[in-house]
PDB file of N, CA and C in Angstrom:
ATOM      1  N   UNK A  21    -109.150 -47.483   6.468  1.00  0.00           N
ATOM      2  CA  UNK A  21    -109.531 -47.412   7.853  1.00  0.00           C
ATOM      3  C   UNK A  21    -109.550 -48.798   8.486  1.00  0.00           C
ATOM      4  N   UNK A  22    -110.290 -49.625   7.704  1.00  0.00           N
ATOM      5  CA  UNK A  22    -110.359 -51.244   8.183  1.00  0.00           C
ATOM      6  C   UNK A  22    -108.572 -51.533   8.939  1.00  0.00           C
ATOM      7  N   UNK A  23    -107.634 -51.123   8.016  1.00  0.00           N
ATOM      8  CA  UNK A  23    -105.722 -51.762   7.896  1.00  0.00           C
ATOM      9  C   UNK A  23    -105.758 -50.800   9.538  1.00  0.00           C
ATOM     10  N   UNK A  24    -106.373 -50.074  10.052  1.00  0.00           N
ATOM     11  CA  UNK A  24    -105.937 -48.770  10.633  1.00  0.00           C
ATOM     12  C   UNK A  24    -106.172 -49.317  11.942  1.00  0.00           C
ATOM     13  N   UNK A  25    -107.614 -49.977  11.773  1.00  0.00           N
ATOM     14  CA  UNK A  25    -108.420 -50.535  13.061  1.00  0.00           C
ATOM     15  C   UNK A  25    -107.758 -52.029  13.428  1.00  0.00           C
ATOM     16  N   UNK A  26    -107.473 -52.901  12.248  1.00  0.00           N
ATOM     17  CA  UNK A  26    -106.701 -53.826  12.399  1.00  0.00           C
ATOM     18  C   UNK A  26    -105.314 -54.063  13.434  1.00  0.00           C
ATOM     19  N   UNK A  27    -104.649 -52.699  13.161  1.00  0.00           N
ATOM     20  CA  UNK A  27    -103.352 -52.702  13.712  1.00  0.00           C
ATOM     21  C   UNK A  27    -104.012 -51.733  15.432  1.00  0.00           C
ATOM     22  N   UNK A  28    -104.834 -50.981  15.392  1.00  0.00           N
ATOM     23  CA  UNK A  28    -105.127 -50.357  16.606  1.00  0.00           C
ATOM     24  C   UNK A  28    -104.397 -49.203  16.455  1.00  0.00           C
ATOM     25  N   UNK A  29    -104.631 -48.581  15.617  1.00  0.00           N
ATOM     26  CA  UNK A  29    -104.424 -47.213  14.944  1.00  0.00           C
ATOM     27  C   UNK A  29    -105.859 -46.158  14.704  1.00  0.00           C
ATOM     28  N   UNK A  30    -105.378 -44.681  15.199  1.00  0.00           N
ATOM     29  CA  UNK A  30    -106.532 -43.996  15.338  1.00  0.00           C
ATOM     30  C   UNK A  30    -106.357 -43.730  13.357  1.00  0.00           C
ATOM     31  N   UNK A  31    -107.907 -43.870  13.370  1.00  0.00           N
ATOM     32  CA  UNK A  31    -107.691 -43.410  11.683  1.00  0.00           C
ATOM     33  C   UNK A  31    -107.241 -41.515  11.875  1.00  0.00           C
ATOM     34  N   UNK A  32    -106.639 -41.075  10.721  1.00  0.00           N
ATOM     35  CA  UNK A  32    -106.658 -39.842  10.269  1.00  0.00           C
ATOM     36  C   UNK A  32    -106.097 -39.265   8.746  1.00  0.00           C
ATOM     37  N   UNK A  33    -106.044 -38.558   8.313  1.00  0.00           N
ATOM     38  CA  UNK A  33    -106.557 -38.568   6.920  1.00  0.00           C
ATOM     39  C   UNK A  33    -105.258 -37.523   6.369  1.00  0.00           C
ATOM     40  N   UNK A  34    -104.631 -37.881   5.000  1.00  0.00           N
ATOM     41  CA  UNK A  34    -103.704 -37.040   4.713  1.00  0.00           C
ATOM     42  C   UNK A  34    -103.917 -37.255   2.683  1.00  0.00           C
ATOM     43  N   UNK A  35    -103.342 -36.106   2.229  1.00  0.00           N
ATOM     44  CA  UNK A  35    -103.042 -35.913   0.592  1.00  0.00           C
ATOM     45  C   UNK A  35    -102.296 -36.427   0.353  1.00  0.00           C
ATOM     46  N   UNK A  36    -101.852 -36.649  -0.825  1.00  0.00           N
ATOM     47  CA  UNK A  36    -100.955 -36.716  -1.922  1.00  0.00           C
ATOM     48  C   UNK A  36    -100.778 -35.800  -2.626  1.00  0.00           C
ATOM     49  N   UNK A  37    -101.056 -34.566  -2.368  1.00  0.00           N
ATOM     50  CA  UNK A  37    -101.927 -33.365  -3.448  1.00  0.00           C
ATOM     51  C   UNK A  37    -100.480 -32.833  -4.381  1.00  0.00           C
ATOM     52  N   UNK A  38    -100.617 -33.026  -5.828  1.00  0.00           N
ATOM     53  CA  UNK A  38     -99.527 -32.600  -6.869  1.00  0.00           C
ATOM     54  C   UNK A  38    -100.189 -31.228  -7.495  1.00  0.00           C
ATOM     55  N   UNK A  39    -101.126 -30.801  -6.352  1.00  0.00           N
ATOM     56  CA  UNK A  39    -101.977 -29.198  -7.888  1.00  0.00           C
ATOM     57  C   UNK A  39    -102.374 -28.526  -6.838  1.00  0.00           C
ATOM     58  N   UNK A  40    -102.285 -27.362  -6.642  1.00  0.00           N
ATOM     59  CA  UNK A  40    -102.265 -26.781  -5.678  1.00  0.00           C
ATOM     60  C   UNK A  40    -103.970 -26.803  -5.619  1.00  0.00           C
ATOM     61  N   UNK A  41    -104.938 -26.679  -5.956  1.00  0.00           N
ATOM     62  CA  UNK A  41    -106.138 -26.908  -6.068  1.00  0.00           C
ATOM     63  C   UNK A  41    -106.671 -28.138  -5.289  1.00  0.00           C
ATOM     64  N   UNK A  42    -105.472 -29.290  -5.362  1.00  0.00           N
ATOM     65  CA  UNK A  42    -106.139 -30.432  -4.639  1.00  0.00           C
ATOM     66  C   UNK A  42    -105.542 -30.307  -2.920  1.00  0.00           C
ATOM     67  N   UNK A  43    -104.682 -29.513  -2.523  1.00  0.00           N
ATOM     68  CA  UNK A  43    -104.511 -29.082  -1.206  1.00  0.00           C
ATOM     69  C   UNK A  43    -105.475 -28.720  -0.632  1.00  0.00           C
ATOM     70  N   UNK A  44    -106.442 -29.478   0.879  1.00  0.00           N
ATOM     71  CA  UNK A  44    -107.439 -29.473   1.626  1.00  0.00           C
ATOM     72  C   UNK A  44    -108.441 -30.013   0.953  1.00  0.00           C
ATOM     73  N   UNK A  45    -108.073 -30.925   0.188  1.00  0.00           N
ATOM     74  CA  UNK A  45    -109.575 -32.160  -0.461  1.00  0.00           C
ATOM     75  C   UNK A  45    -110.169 -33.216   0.870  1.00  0.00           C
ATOM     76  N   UNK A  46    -108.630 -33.268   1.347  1.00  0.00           N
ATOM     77  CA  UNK A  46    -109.024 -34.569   2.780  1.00  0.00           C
ATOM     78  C   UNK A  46    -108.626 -33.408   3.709  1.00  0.00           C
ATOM     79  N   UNK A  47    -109.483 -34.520   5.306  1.00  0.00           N
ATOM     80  CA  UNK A  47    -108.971 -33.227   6.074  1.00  0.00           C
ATOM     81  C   UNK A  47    -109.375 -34.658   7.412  1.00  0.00           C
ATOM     82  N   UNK A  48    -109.307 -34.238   8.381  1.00  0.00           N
ATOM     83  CA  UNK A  48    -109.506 -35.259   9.570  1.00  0.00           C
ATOM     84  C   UNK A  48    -110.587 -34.643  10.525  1.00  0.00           C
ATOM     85  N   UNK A  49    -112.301 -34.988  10.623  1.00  0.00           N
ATOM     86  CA  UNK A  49    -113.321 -34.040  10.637  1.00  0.00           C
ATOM     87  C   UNK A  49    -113.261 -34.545  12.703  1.00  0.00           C
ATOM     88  N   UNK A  50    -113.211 -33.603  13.832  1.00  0.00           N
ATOM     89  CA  UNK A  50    -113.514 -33.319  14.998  1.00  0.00           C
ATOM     90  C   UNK A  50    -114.605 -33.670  15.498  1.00  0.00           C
ATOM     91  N   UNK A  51    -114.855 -34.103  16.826  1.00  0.00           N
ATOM     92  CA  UNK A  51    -116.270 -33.690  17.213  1.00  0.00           C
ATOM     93  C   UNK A  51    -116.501 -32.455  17.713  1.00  0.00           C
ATOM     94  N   UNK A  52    -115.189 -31.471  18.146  1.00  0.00           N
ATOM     95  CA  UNK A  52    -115.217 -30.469  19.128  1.00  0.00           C
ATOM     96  C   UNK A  52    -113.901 -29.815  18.518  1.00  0.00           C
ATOM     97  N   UNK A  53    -113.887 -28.170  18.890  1.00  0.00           N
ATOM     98  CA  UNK A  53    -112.350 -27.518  18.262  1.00  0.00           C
ATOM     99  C   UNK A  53    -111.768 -28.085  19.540  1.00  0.00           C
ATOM    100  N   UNK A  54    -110.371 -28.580  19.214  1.00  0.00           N
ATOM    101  CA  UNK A  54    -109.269 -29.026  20.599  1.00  0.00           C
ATOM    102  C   UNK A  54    -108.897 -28.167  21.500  1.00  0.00           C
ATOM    103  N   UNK A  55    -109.282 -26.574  20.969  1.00  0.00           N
ATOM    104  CA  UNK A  55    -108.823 -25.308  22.110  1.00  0.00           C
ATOM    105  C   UNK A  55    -107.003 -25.249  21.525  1.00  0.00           C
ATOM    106  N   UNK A  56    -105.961 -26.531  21.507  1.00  0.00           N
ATOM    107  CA  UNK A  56    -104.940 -26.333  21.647  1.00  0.00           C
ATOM    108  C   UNK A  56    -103.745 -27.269  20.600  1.00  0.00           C
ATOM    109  N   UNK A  57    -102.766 -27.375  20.845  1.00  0.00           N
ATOM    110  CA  UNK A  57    -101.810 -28.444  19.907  1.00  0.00           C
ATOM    111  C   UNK A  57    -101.976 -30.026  20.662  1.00  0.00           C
ATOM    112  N   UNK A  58    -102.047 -29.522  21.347  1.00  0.00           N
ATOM    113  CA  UNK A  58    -101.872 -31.000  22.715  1.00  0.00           C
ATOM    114  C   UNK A  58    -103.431 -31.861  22.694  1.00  0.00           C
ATOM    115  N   UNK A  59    -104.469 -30.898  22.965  1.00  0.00           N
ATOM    116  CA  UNK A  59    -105.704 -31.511  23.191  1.00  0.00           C
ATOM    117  C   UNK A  59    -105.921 -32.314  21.298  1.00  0.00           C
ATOM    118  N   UNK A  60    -105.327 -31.406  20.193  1.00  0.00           N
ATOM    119  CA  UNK A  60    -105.531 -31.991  19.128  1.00  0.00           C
ATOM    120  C   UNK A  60    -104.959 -33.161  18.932  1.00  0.00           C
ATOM    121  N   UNK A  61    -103.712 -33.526  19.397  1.00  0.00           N
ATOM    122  CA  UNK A  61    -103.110 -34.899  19.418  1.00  0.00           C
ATOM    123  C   UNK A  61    -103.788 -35.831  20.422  1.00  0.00           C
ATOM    124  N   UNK A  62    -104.418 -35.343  21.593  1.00  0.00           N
ATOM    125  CA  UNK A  62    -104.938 -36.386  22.094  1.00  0.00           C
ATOM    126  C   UNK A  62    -106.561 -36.842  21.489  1.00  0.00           C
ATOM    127  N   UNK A  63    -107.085 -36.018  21.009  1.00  0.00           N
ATOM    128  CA  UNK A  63    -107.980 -36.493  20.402  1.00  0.00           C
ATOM    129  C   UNK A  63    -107.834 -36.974  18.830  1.00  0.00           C
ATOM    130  N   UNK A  64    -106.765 -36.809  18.218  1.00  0.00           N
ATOM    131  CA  UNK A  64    -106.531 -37.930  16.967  1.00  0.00           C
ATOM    132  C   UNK A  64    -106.133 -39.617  17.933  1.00  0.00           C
ATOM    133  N   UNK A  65    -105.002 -39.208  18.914  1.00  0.00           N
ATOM    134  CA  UNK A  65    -105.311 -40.781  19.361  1.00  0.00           C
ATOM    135  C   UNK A  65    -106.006 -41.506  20.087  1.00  0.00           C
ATOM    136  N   UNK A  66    -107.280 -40.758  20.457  1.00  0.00           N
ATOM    137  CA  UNK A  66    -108.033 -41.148  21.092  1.00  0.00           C
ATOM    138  C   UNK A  66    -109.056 -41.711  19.779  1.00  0.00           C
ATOM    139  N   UNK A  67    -108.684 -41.722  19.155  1.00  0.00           N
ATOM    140  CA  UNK A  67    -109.627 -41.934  17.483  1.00  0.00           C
ATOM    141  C   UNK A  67    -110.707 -41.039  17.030  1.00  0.00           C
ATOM    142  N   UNK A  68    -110.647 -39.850  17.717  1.00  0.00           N
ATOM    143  CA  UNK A  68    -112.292 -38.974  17.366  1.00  0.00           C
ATOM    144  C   UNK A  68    -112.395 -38.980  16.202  1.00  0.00           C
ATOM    145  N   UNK A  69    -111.232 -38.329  15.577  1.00  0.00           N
ATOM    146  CA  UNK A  69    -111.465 -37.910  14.162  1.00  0.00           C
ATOM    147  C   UNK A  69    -111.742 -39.156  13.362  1.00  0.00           C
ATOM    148  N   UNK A  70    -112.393 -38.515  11.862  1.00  0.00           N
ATOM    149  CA  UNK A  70    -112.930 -39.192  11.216  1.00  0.00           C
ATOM    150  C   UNK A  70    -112.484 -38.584  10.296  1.00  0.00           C
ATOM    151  N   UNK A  71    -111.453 -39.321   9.189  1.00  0.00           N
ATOM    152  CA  UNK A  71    -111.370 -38.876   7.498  1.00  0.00           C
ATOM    153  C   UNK A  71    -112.578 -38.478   6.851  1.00  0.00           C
ATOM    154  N   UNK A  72    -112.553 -37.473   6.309  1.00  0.00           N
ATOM    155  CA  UNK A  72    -113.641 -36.794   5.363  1.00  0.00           C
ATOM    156  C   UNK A  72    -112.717 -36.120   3.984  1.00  0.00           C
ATOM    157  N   UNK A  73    -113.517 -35.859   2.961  1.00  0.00           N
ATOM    158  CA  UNK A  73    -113.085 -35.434   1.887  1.00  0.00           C
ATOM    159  C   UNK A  73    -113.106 -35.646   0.664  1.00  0.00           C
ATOM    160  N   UNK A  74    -112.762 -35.434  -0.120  1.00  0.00           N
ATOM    161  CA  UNK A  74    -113.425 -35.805  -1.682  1.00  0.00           C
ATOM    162  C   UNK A  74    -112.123 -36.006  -2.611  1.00  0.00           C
ATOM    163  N   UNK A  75    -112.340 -36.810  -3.991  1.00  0.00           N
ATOM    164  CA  UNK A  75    -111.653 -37.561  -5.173  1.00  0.00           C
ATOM    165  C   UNK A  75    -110.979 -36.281  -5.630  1.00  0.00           C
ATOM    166  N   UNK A  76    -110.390 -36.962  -6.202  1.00  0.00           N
ATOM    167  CA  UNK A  76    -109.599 -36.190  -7.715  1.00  0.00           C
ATOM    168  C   UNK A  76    -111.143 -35.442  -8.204  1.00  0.00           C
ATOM    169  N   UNK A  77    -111.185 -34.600  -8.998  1.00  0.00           N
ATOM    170  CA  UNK A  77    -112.200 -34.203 -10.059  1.00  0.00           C
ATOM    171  C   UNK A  77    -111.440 -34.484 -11.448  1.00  0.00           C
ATOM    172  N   UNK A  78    -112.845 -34.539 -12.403  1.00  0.00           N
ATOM    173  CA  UNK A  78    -112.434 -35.077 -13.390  1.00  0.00           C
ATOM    174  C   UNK A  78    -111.029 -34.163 -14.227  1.00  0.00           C
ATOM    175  N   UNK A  79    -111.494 -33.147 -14.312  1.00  0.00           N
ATOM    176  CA  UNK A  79    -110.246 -31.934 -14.792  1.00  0.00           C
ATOM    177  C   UNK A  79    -108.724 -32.170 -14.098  1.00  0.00           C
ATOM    178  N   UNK A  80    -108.790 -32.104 -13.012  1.00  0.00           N
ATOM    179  CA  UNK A  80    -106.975 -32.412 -11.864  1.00  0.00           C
ATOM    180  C   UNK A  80    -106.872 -33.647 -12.438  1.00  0.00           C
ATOM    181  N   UNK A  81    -107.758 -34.903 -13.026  1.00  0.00           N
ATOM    182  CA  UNK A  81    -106.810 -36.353 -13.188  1.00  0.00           C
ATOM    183  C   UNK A  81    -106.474 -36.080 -14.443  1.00  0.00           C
ATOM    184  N   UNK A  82    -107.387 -35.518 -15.290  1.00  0.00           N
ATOM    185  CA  UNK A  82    -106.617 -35.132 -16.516  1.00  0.00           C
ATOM    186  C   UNK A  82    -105.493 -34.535 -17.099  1.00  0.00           C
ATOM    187  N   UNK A  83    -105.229 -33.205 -15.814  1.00  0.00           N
ATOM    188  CA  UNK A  83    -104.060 -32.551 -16.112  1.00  0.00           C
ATOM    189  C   UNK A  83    -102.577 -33.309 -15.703  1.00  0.00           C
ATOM    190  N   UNK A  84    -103.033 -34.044 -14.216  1.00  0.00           N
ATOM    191  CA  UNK A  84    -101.891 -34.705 -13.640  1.00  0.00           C
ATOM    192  C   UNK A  84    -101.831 -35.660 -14.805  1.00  0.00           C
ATOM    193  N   UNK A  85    -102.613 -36.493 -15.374  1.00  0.00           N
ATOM    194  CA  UNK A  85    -102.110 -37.519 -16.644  1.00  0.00           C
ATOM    195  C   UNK A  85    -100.831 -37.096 -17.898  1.00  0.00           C
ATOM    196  N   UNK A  86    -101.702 -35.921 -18.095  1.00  0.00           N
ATOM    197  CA  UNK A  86    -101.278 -35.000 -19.220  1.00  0.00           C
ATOM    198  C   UNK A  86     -99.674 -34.893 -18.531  1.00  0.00           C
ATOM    199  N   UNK A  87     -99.117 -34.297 -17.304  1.00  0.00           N
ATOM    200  CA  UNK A  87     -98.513 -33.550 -17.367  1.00  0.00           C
ATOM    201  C   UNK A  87     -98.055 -34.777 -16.812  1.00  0.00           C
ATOM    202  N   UNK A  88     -98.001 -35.935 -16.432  1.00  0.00           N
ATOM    203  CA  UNK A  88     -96.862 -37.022 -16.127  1.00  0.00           C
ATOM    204  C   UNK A  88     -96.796 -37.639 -17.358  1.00  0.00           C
ATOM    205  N   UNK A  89     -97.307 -37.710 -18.524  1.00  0.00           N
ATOM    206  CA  UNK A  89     -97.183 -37.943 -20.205  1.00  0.00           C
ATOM    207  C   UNK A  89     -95.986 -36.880 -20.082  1.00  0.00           C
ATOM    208  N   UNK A  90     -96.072 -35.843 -20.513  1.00  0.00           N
ATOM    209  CA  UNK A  90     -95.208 -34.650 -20.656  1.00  0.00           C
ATOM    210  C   UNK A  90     -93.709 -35.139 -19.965  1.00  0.00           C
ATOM    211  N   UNK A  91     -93.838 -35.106 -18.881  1.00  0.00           N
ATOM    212  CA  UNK A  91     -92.430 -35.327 -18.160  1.00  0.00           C
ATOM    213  C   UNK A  91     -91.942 -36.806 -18.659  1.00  0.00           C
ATOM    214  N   UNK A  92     -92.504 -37.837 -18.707  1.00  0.00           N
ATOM    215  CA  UNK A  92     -92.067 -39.108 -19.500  1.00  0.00           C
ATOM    216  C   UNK A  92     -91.361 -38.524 -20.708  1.00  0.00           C
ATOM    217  N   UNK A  93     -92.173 -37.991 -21.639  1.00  0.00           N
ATOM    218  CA  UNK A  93     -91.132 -37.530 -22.746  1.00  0.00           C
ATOM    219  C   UNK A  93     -90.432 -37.001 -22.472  1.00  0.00           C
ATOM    220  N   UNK A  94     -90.272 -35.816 -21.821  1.00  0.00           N
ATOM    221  CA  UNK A  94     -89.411 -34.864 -21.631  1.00  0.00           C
ATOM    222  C   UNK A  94     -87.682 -35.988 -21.381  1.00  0.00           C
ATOM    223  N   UNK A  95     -88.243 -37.165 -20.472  1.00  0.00           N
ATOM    224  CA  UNK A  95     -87.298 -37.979 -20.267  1.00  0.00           C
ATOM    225  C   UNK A  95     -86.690 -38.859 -21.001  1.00  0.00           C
ATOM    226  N   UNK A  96     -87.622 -38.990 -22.386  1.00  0.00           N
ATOM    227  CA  UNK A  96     -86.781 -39.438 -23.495  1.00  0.00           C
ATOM    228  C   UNK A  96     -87.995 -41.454 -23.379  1.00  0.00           C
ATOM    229  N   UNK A  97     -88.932 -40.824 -22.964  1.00  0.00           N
ATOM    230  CA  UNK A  97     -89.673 -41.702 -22.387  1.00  0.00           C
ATOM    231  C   UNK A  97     -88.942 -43.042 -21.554  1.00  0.00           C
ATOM    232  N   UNK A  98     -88.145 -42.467 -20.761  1.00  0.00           N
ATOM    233  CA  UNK A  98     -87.334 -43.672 -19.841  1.00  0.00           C
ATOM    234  C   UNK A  98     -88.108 -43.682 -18.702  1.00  0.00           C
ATOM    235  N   UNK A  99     -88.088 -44.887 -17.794  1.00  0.00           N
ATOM    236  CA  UNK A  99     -88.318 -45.152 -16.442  1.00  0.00           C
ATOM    237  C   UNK A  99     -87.922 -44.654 -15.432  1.00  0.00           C
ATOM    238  N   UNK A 100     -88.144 -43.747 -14.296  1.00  0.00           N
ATOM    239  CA  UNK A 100     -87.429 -43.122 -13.352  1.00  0.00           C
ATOM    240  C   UNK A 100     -86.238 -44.513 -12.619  1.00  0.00           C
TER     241      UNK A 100
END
């Protein structure tokens, strides 16, 4: 958020999500519903929103580990 405010950027908040479980961990929290598509873009650049949301859990970093181990071998353990 600091890099966001620096440049004069409204913060807002997005995944990386590789597990379908971690889809809607972050989300970009309102003060008000926008009513519409339009009022929602003007209030991300107006900066309302505020990133909210939560980590990996311990189980999803384990599996994503596990299963990017897995695909390394699978690759003969080479470098993409």
């Amino acid at each position: 958020m600091a890099y966001a405010r620096e440049l004069g950027k409204p913060p807002t908040a997005g995944s990386d999500a590789h597990l379908p479980e971690e889809v809607g961990r972050c989300f970009l929290a309102l003060p008000s519903d926008p009513g519409d598509p339009e009022e929602l873009m003007e209030m991300v650049l107006r900066g309302e929103g505020a990133p909210r949301g939560r980590g990996l859990t311990l189980p999803a970093a384990v599996r994503m580990y596990v299963r990017s181990v897995a695909n390394w071998g699978r690759r003969g353990f080479r470098r993409i």
